[in-house]
Coordinates of C-alpha atoms and ligand atoms in Angstrom, one line a residue:
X8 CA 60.2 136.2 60.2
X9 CA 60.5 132.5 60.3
X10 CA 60.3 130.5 63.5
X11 CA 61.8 126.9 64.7
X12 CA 60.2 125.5 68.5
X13 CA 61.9 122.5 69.7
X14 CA 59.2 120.4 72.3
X15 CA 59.9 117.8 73.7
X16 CA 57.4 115.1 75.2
X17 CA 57.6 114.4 78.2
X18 CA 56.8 110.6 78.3
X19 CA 58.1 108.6 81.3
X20 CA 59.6 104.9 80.4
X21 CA 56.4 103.4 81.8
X22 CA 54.6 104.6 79.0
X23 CA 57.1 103.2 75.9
X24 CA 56.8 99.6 77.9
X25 CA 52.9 99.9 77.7
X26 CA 53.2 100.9 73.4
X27 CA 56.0 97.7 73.4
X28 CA 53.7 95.3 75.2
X29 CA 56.5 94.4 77.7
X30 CA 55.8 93.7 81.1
X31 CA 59.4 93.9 83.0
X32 CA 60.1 97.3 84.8
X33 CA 61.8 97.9 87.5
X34 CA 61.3 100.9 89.6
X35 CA 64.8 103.1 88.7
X36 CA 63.8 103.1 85.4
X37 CA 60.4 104.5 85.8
X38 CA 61.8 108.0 86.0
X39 CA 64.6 108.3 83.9
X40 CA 62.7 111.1 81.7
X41 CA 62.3 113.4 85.0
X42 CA 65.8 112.0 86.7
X43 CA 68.0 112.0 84.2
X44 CA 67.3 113.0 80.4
X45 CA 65.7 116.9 81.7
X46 CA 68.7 117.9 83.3
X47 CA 70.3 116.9 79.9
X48 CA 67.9 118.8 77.7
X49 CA 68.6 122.2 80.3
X50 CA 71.9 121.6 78.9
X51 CA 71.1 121.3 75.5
X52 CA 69.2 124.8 75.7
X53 CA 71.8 126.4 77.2
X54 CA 73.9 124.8 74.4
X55 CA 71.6 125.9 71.6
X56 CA 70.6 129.2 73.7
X57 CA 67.2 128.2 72.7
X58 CA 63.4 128.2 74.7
X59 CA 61.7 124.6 74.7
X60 CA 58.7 123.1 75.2
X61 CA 57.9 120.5 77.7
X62 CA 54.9 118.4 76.8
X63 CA 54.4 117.2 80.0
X64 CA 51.6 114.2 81.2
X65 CA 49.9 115.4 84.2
X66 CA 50.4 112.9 86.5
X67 CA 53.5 112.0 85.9
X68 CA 54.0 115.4 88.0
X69 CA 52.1 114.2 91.3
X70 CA 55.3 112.7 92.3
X71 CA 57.2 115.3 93.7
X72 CA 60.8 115.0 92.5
X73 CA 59.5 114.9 88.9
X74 CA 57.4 118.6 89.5
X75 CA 60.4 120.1 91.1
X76 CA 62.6 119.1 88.2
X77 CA 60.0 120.1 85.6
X78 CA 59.9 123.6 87.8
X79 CA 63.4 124.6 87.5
X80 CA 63.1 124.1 83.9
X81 CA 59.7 126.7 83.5
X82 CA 62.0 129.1 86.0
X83 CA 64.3 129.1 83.7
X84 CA 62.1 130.3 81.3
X85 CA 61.0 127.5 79.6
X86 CA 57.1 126.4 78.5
X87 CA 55.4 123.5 80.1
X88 CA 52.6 122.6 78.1
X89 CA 49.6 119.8 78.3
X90 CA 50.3 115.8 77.0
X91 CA 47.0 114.6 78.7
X92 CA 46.5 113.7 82.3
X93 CA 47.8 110.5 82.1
X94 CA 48.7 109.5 78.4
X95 CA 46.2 106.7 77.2
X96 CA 47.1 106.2 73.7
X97 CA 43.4 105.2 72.7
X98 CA 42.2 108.9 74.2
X99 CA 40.4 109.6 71.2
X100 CA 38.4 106.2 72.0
X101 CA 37.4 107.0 74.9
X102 CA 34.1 109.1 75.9
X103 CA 34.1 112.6 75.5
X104 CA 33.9 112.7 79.2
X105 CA 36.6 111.2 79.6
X106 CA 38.6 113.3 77.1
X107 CA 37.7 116.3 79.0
X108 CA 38.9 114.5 82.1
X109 CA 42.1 114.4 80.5
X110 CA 42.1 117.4 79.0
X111 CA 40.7 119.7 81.7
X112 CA 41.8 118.1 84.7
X113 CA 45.7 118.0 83.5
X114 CA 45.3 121.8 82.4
X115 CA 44.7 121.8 86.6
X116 CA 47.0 119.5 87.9
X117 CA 49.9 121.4 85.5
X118 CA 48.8 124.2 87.0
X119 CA 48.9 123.5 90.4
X120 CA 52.0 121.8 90.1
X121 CA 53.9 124.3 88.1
X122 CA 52.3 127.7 88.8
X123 CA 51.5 128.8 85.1
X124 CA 48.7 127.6 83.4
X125 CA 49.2 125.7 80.1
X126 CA 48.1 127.3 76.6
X127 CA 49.0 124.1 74.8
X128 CA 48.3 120.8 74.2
X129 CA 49.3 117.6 72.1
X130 CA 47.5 114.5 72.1
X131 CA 49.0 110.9 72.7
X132 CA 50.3 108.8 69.6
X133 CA 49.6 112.0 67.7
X134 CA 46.0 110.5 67.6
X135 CA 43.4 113.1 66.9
X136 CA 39.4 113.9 66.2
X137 CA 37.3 116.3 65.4
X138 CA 35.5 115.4 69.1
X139 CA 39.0 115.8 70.4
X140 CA 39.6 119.4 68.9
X141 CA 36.0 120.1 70.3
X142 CA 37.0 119.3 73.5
X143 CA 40.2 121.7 73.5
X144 CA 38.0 124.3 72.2
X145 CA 35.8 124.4 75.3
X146 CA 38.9 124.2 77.0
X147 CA 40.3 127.0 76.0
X148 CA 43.5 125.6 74.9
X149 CA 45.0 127.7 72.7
X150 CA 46.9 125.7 70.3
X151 CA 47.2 122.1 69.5
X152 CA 50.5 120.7 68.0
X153 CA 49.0 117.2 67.5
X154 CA 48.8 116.9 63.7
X155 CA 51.5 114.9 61.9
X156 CA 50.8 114.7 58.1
X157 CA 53.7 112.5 57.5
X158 CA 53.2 109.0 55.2
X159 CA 56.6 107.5 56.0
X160 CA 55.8 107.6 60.1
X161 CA 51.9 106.2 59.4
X162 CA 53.3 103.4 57.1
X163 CA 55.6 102.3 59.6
X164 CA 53.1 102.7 62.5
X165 CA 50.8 100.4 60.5
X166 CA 53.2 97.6 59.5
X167 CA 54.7 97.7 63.2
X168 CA 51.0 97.1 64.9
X169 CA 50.1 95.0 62.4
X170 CA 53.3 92.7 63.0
X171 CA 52.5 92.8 66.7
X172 CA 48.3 91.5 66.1
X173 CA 50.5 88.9 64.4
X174 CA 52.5 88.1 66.5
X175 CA 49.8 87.7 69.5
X176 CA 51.3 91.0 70.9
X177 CA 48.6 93.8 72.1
X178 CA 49.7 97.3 71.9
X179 CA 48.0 100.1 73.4
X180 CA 48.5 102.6 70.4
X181 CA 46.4 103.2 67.7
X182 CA 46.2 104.3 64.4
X183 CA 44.7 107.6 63.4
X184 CA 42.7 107.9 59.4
X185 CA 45.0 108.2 56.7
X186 CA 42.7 111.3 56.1
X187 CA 45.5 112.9 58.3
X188 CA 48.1 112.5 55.9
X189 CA 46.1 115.3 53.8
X190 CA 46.5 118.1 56.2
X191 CA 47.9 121.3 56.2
X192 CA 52.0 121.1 56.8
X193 CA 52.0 124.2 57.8
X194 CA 50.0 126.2 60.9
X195 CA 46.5 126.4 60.4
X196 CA 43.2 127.1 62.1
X197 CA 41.5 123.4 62.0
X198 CA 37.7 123.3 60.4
X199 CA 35.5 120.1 60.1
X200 CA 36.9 117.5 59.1
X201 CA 40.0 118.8 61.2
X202 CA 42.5 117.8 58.2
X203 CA 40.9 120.6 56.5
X204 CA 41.0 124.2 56.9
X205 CA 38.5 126.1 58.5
X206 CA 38.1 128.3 61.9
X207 CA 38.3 126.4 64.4
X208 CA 41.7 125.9 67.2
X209 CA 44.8 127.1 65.8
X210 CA 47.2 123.8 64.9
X211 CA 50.6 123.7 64.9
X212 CA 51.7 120.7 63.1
X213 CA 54.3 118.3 63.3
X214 CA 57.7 118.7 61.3
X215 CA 57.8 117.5 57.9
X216 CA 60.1 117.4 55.3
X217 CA 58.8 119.0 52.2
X218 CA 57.6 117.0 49.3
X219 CA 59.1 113.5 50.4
X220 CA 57.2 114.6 53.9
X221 CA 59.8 112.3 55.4
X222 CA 59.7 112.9 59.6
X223 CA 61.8 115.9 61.0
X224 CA 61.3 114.9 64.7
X225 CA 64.1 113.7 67.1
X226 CA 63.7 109.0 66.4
X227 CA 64.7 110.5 62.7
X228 CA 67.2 112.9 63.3
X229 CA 68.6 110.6 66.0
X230 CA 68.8 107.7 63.2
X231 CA 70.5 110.2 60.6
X232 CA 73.3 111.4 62.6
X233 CA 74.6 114.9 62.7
X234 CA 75.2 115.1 58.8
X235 CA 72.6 113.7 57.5
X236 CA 70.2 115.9 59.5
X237 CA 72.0 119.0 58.3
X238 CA 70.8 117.8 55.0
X239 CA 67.6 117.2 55.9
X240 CA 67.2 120.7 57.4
X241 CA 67.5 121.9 54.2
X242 CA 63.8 120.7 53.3
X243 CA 62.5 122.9 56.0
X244 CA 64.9 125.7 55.9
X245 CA 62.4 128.7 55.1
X246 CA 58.9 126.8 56.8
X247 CA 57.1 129.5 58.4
X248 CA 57.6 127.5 61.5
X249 CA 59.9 124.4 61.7
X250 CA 58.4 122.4 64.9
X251 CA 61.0 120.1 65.6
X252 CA 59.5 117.1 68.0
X253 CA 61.5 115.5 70.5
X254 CA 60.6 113.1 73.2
X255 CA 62.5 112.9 77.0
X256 CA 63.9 109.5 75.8
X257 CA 66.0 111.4 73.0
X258 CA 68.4 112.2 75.6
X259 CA 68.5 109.0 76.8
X260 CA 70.7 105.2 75.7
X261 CA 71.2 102.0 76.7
X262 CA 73.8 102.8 79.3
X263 CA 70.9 104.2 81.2
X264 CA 69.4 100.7 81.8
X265 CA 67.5 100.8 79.2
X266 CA 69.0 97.5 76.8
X267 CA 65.3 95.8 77.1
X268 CA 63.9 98.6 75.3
X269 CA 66.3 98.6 72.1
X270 CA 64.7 95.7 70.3
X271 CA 61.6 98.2 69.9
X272 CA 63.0 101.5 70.2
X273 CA 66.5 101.2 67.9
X274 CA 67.6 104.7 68.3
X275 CA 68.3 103.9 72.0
X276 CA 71.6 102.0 71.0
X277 CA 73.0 105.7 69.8
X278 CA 75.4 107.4 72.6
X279 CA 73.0 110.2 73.9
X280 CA 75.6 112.6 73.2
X281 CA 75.5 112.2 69.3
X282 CA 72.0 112.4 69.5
X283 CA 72.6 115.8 71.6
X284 CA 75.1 117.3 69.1
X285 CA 72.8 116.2 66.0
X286 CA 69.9 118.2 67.8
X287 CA 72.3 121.2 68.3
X288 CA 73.8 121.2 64.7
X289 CA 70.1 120.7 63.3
X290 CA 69.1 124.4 65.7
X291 CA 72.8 125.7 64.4
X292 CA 71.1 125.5 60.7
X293 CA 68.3 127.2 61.3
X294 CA 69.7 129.9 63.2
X295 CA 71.9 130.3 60.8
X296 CA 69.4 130.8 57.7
X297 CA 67.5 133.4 59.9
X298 CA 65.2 131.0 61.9
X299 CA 64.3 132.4 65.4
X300 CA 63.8 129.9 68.4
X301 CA 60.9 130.5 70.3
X302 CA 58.7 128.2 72.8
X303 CA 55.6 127.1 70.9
X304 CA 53.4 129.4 72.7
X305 CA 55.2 132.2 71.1
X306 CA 55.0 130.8 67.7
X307 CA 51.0 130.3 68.5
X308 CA 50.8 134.0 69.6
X309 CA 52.6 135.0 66.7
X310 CA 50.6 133.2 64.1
X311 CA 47.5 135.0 65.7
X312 CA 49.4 138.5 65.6
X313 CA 50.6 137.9 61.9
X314 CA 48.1 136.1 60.5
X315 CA 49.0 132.2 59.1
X316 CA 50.5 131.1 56.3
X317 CA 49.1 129.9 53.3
Ligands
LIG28 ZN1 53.5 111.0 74.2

């Protein structure tokens, strides 16, 4: 049995000014994530009749209207899972107390705020280390979707940070080792270094393409278009799990307000309904060549029932 889990993370617009560097906000944008592009991604579930994943950062969910938006969509069934307490991109930088701080106290504060305890967790910017994966461990977390072996996306995140040191700009992302470029495509329990296999947490990696390992996560498909991104699917038709990564600002344009953010985030110039049918026509493949939808969670538990893939 194949799988497919569509996550999305849950990112509010304050965090993609901090990775751009730009100042300017005003306070109706700061929750279009929560506001506006959830109710949208209910609708693309119900669309797709499909579970998701909500990667959610922890304190984005102390302000009330953004829990009780997020807790319709786990009553309807859907999985809220752990992005970090409160997103620092440089996590992996920090002391390992302060990992656990964001580890351990957003497993809490999701908890409290949503009634079911997250299994799951993926880490800011993708950014990983073996300290990191300790840290889940002793957590307990039970998977981590964190890994993204993808050269195309690590070029690009080079060159773009590199262009902004350049240019005098300071970003708060970082880069992870190229090292991660060598891991496992497919689930895997993580060993030391955790690029390699051993028996450690149980990782559910990003969405590649097979051999050109070009991204299969929503910026891409969003750039394709509909057709395109059929033809892509075709590269990971038959993965033991296709893990399809979105983000809240997927669902989201320019007509939203957000024009000062397309200079560094180009996909936001596409009509949020294109990029909504290209996400449903991508599921519509997979279904179709005998992938089953389920929330990450399940596609953890059944990689532990089943045994992983080689
Ligand atoms: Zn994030």
């Amino acid at each position: 049995m194949n799988l497919c889990s569509v996550s999305i993370d849950l990112d509010e617009i304050s965090h993609y000014f901090a990775i751009h560097g730009i100042d300017a906000q005003t306070p109706e944008l700061a929750h279009l994530v929560y506001d506006r592009a959830l109710e949208r991604f209910a609708r693309l579930a119900k669309e797709c009749d499909i579970p998701l994943t909500f990667f959610a950062v922890a304190s984005d969910l102390e302000r009330p209207e953004s829990a009780a938006a997020l807790k319709a969509m786990v009553e309807a069934g859907h999985e809220v899972a752990n992005h970090s307490l409160s997103h620092l991109y440089d996590l992996t930088r920090h002391a390992v107390s302060v990992q656990e701080t964001e580890v351990q106290d957003a497993i809490e504060l999701i908890e409290a705020c949503m009634g079911v305890r997250p299994t799951g967790f993926r880490a800011p910017g993708y950014t990983m280390t073996d300290e990191l994966m300790g840290v889940l461990s002793r957590s307990e977390v039970a998977y981590d979707s964190s890994v993204f072996p993808c050269p195309p996306y690590f070029g690009v995140k080079a060159a773009v940070l590199g262009l902004m040191r350049l240019r005098g700009r300071h970003s708060r992302s970082i880069l992870d080792t190229p090292k991660v470029l060598t891991a496992p495509t497919r689930p895997y329990r993580v060993g030391t270094p955790y690029w390699s296999r051993g028996e450690g947490m149980l990782e559910l990696p990003i969405q590649v393409v097979r051999k050109s390992r070009l991204p299969f996560i929503g910026t891409s498909l969003a750039l394709a278009g509909p057709t395109r991104s059929c033809w892509l699917a075709a590269g990971v038709v038959g993965e033991p799990l296709v893990n399809i990564e979105l983000h809240g600002v997927d669902l989201l344009d320019e007509s939203d307000g957000l024009a000062a953010l397309v200079p560094h985030q180009p996909d936001l110039k596409i009509p949020y309904q294109q990029k909504f049918e290209t996400f449903c026509a991508v599921v519509e493949v997979l279904k179709a060549r005998g992938h089953r939808c389920v929330r990450l969670d399940e596609a953890a538990e059944h990689f532990q029932t089943h045994g992983l893939p080689s």
